[in-house]
Short mmCIF file of C-alpha atoms in Angstrom, two decimals:
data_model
loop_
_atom_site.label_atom_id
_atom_site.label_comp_id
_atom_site.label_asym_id
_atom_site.label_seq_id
_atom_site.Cartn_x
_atom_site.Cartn_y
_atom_site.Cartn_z
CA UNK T 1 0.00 0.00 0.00
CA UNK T 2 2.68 2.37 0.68
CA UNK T 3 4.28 1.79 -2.59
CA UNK T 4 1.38 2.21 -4.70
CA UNK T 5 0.40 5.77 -2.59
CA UNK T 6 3.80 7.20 -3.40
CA UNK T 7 3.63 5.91 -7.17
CA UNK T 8 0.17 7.41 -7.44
CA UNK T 9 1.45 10.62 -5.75
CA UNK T 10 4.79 10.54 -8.36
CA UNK T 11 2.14 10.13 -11.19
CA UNK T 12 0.69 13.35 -10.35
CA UNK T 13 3.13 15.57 -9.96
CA UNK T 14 4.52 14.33 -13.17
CA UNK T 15 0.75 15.33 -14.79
CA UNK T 16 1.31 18.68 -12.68
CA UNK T 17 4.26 19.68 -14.20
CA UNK T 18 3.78 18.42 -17.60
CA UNK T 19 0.77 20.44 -17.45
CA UNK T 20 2.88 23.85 -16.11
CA UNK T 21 5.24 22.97 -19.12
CA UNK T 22 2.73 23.14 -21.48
CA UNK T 23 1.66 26.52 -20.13
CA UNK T 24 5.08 27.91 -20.53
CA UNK T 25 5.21 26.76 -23.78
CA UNK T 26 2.32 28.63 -24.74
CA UNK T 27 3.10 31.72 -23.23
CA UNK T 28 6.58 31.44 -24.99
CA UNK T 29 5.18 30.90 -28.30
CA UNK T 30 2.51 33.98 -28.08
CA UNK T 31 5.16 36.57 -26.98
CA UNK T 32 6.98 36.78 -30.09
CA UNK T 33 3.80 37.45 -31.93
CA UNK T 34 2.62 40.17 -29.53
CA UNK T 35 6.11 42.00 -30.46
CA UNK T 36 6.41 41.75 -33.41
CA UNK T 37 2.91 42.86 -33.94
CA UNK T 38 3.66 45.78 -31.07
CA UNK T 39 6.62 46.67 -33.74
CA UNK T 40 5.23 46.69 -36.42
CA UNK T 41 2.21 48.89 -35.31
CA UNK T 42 4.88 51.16 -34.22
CA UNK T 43 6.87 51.19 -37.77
CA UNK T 44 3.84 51.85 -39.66
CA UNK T 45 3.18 54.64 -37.35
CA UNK T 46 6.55 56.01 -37.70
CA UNK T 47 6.37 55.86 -41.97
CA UNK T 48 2.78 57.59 -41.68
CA UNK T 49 4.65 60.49 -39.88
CA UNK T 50 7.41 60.22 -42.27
CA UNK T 51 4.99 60.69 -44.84
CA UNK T 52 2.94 63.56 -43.26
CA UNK T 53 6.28 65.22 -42.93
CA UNK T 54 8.27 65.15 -45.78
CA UNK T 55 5.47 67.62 -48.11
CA UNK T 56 6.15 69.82 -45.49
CA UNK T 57 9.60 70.21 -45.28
CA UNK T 58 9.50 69.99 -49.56
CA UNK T 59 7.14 72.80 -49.48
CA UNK T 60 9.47 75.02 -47.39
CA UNK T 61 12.62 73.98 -49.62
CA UNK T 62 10.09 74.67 -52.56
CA UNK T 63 9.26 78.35 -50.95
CA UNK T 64 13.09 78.90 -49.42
CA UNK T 65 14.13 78.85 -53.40
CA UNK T 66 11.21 80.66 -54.77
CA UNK T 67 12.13 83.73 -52.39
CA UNK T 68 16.25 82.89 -53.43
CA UNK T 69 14.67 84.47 -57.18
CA UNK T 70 14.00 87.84 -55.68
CA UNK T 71 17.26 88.31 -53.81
CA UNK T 72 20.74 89.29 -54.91
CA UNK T 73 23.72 86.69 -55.11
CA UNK T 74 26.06 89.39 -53.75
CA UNK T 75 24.16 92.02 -51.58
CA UNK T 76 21.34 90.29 -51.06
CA UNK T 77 19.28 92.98 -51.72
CA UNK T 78 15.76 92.18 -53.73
CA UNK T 79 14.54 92.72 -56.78
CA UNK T 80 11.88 94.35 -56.13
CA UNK T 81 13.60 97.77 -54.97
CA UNK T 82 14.32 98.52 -58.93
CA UNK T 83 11.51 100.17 -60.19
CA UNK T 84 12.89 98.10 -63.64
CA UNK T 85 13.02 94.60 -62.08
CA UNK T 86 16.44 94.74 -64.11
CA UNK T 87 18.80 91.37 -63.14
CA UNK T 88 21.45 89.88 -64.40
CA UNK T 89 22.00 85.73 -64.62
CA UNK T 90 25.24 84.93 -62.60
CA UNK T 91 26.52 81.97 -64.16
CA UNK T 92 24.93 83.82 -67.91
CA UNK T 93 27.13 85.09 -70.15
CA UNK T 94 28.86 89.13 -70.17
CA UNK T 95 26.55 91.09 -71.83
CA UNK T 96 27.94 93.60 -75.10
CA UNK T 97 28.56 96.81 -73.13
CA UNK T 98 30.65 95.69 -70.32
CA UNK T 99 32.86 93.60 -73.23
CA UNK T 100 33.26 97.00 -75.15
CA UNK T 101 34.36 98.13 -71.50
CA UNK T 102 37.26 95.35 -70.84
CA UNK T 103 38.35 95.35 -74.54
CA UNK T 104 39.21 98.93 -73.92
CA UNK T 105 40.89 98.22 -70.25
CA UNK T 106 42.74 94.98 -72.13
CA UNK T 107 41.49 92.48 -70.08
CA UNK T 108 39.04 89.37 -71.18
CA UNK T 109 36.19 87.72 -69.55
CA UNK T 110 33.17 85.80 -71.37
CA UNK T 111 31.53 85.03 -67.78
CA UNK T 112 30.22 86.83 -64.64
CA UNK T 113 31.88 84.18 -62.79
CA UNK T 114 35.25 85.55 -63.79
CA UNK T 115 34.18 89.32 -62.82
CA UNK T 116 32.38 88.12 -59.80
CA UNK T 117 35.22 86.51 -58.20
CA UNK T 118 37.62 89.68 -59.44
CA UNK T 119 35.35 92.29 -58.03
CA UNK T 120 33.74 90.65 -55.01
CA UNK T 121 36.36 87.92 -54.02
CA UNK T 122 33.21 85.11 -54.23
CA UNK T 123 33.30 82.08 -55.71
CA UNK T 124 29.92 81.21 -57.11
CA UNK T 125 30.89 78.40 -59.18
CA UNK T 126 29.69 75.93 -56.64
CA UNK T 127 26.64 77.57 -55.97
CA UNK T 128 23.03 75.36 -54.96
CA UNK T 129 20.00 76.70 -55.79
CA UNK T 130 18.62 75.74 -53.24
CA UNK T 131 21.28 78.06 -51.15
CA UNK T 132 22.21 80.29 -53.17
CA UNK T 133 20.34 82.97 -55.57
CA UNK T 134 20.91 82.66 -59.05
CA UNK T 135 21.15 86.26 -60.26
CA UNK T 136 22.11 89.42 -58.86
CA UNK T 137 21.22 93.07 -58.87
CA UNK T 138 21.62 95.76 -61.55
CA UNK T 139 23.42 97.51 -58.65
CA UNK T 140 25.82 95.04 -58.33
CA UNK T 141 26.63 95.41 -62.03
CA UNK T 142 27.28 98.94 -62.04
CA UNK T 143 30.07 98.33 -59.44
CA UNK T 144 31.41 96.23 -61.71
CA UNK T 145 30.95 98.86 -64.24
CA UNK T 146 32.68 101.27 -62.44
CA UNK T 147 35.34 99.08 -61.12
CA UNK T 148 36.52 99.09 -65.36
CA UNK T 149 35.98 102.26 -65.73
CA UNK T 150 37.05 105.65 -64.76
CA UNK T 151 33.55 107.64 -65.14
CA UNK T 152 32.77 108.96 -62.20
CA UNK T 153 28.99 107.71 -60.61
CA UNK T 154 26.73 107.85 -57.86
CA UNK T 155 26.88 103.97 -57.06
CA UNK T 156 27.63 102.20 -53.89
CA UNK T 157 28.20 98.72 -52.69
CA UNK T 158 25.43 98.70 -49.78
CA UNK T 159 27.08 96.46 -47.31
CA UNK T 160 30.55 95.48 -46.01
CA UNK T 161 30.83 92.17 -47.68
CA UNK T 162 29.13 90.06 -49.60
CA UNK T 163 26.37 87.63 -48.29
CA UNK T 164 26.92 84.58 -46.66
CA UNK T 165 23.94 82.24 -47.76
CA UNK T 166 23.01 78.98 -45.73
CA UNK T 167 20.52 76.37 -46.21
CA UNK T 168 16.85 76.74 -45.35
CA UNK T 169 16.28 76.37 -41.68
CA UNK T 170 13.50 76.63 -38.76
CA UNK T 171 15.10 80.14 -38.00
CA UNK T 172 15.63 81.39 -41.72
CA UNK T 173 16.55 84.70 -42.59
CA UNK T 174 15.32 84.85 -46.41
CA UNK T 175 11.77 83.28 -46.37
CA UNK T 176 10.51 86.27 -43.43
CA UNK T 177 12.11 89.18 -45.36
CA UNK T 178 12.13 88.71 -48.87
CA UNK T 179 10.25 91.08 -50.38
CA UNK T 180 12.39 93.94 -48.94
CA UNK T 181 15.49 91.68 -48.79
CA UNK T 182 17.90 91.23 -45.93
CA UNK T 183 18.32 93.58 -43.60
CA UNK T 184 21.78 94.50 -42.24
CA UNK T 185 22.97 95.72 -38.78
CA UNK T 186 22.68 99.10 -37.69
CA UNK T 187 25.59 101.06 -37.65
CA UNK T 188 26.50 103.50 -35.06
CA UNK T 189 27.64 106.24 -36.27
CA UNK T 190 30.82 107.63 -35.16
CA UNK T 191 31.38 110.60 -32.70
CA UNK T 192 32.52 113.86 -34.48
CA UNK T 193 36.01 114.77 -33.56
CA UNK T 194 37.35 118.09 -33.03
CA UNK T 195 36.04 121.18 -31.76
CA UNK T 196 34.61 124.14 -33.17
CA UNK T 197 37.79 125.90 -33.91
CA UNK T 198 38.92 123.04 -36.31
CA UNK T 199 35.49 123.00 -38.10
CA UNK T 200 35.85 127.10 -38.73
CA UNK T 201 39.85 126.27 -40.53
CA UNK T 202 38.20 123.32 -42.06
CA UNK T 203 35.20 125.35 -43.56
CA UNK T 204 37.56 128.32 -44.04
CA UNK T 205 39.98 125.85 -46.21
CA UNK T 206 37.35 124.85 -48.16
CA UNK T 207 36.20 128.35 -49.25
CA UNK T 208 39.59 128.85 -50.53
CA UNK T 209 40.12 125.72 -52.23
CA UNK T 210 36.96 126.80 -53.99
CA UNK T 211 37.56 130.21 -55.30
CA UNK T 212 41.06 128.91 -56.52
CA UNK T 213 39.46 125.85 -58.50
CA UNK T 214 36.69 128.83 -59.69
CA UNK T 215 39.73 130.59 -60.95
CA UNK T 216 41.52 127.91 -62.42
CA UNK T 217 38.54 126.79 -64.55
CA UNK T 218 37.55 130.28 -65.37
CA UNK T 219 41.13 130.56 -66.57
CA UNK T 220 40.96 127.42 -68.67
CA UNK T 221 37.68 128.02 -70.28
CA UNK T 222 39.13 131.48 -71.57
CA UNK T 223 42.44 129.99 -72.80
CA UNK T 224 39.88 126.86 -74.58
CA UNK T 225 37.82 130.21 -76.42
CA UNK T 226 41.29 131.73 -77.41
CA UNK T 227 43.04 128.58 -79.06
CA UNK T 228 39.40 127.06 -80.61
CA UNK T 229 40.65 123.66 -82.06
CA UNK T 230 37.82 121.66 -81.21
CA UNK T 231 37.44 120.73 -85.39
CA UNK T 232 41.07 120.47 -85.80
CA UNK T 233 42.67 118.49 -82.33
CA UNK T 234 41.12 114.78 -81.69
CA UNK T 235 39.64 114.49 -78.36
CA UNK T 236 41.13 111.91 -75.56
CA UNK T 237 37.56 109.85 -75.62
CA UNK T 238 38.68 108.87 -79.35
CA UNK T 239 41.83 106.76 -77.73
CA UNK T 240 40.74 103.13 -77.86
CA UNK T 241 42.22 101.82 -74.59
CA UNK T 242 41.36 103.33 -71.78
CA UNK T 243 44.62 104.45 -70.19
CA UNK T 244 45.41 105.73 -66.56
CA UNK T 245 44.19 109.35 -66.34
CA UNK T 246 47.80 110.78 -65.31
CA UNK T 247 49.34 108.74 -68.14
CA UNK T 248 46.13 110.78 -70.68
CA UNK T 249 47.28 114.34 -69.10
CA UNK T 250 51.09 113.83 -69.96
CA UNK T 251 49.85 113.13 -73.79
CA UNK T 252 46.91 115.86 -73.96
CA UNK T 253 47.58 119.71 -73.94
CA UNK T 254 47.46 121.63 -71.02
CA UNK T 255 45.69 124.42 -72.57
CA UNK T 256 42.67 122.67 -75.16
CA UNK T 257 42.78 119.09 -73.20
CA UNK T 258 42.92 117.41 -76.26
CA UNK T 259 46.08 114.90 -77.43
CA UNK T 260 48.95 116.56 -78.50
CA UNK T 261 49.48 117.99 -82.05
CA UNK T 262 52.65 119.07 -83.48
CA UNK T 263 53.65 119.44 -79.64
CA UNK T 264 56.11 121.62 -78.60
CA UNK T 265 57.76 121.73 -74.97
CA UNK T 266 58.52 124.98 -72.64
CA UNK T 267 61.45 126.22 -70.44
CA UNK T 268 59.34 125.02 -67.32
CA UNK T 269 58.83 121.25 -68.75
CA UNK T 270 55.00 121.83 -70.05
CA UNK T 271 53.95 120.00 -72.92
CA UNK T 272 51.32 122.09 -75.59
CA UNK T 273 49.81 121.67 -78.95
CA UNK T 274 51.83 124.24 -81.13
CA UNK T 275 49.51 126.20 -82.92
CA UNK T 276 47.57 126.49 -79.01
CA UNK T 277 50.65 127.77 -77.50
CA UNK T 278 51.24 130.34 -80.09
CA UNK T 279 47.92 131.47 -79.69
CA UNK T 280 48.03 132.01 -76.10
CA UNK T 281 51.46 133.53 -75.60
CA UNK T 282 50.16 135.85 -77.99
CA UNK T 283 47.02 136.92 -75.95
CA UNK T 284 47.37 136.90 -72.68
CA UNK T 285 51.26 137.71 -72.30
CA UNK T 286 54.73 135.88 -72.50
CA UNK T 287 54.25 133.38 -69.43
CA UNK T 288 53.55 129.52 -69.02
CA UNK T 289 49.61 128.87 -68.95
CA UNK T 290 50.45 126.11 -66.48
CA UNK T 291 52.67 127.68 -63.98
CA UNK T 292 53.01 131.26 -64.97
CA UNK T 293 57.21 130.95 -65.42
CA UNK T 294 58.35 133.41 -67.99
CA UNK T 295 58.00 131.68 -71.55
CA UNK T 296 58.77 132.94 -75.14
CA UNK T 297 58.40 131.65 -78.56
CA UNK T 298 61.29 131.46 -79.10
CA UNK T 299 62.14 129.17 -76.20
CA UNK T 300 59.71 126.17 -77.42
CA UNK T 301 61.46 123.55 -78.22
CA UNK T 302 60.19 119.69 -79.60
CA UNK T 303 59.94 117.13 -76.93
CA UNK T 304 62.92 114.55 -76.53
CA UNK T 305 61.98 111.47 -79.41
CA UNK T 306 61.36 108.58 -77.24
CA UNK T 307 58.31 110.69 -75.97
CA UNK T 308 57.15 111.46 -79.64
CA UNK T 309 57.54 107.55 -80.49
CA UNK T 310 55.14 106.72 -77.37
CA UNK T 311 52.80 109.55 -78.83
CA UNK T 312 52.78 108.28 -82.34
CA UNK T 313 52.05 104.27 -81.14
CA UNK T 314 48.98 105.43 -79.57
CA UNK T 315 45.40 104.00 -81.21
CA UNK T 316 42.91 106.01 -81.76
CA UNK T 317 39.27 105.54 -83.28
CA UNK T 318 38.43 107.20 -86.87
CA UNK T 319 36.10 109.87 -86.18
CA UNK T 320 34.83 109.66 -89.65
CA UNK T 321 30.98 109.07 -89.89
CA UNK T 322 31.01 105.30 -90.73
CA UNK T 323 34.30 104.48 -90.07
CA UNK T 324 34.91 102.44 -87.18
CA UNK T 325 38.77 101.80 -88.02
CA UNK T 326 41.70 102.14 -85.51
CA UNK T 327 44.93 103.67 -86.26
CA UNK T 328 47.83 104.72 -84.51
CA UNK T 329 48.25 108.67 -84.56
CA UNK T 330 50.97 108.45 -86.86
CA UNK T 331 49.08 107.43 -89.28
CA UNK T 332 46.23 108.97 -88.54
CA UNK T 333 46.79 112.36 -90.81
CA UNK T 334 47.55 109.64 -93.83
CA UNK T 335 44.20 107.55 -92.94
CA UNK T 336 42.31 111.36 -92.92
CA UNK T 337 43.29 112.46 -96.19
CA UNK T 338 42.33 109.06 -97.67
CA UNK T 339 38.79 110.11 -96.46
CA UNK T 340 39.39 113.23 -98.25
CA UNK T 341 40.26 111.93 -101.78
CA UNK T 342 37.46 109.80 -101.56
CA UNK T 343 34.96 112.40 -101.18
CA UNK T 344 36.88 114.59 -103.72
CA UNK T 345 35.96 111.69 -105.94
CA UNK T 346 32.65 111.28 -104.60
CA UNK T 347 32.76 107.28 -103.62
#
């Protein structure tokens, strides 16, 4: 009896824990499932997000470059500001006028790129659009302009340095103020120096300066009315390169302004068209126009030859109605009196 109690006990504890074992079983086999459907709940929630999100952020990008159009590349001012709407492409092609412009400096360039980078120090070769603005002002191209060229003009560069673009963010500059462009940092203005005493010598200076500069062109316009070769001297806008304005003075006549013809020098080192000169000393009294030093006909004298070789090498545009030839101003009295046989012979 006691043996077949204990057997009868063994048998079920052995049902017991076959019974737990099954249990665990099943619980171990149903977890996986529950995960894996937990994770994948949880990446299909993540993708719908994904997708709610990325329209939005391609809608900004779209509306970050569609403000870039209005702005300049280089002051990032906009487009709108110029009653014109003028632009200019800055990876397009230099337009006709500013090549006229460098042909007569000697230099080359068939891309803004090239001008950019020489004017502005930027590199916009490696420019994004969706960084960077594509064209830049009119503004911009007139400092260019004047960069080539020695006209004098009322244009300004409005900020320090160029701009420094970056790439669309929560906290962007260009998408809140585009129609009126980018605003720049106030500048205080600097404390003015000096008392009143040096802003009386200052003014007082000025006044002087003034009258003398009066006096000097008064004196100049009467000595231009006396000599009257505007028909017979060529003008220094008729030299095809655009030299260094000392380097037109030495070559042009002190009295008309014009380049040199037949020139003649003085005791005092002044270089004059002869037949201007003459005219002068003859007016107004044996002294130098420039510097008043006693001066004579007699005492003219040509200049040295190496001077008269640089003279003669110099090109200069026909100013012949439909003649658009250059010659040097040696040959320049030979190319004129082929224009006159011509019309002697009526071709």
């Amino acid at each position: 009896k006691p043996l077949s109690e204990a057997s009868h006990l063994a048998n079920n504890d052995n049902e017991k824990m076959a019974a737990s074992l099954d249990k665990v079983n099943d619980a171990v086999t149903l977890m996986p499932q529950e995960t894996f459907q937990r994770g994948q709940n949880l990446n299909d929630s993540m993708q719908t997000r994904d997708k709610d999100a990325f329209p939005v952020n391609q809608r900004e990008i779209e509306a970050h470059r569609v403000n870039l159009q209005h702005l300049c590349r280089i002051c990032g001012g906009s487009f709108k500001n110029d009653p014109y709407k003028r632009s200019h492409p800055v990876h397009g092609p230099v337009d006709d006028e500013m090549q006229a412009l460098l042909r007569k400096k000697e230099r080359k360039a068939t891309s803004w790129p090239d001008l950019l980078n020489k004017v502005f120090k930027t590199d916009v070769r490696g420019d994004m659009d969706t960084i960077h603005p594509t064209h830049f002002c009119h503004n911009c191209r007139s400092v260019i302009q004047r960069k080539f060229s020695n006209v004098p003009c009322e244009v300004y560069f409005p900020r320090k340095g160029t701009m420094e673009w970056q790439p669309h963010s929560t906290s962007c500059d260009v998408c809140g103020t585009s129609s009126h462009g980018i605003k720049r940092k106030m500048q205080t203005p600097n404390p003015p120096q000096g008392g009143k005493k040096l802003r009386i010598v200052a003014e007082c200076a000025r006044k002087i300066m003034h009258t003398r500069s009066q006096k000097q062109a008064n004196s100049k316009s009467i000595m231009k009315t006396i000599t009257n070769c505007k028909k017979i001297h060529l003008s220094t806008k008729m030299l095809t390169v655009d030299y260094p304005v000392d380097f037109v003075k030495s070559v042009s006549c002190q009295i008309c302004e014009h380049i040199l013809a037949d020139p003649v020098e003085t005791t005092c080192k002044h270089l004059f068209c002869r037949l201007c000169i003459l005219k002068c000393l003859k007016v107004i009294g044996s002294y130098c126009p420039s510097c008043r030093y006693p001066c004579f006909p007699t005492d003219l004298v040509n200049p040295v030859r190496s001077f008269l070789s640089i003279l003669n090498t110099l090109g200069v545009r026909c100013p012949v109605k439909d003649c658009h030839e250059e010659v040097t101003l040696g040959k320049y009295s030979h190319h004129l009196s082929s224009h006159k046989e011509k019309k002697d012979k009526g071709i």
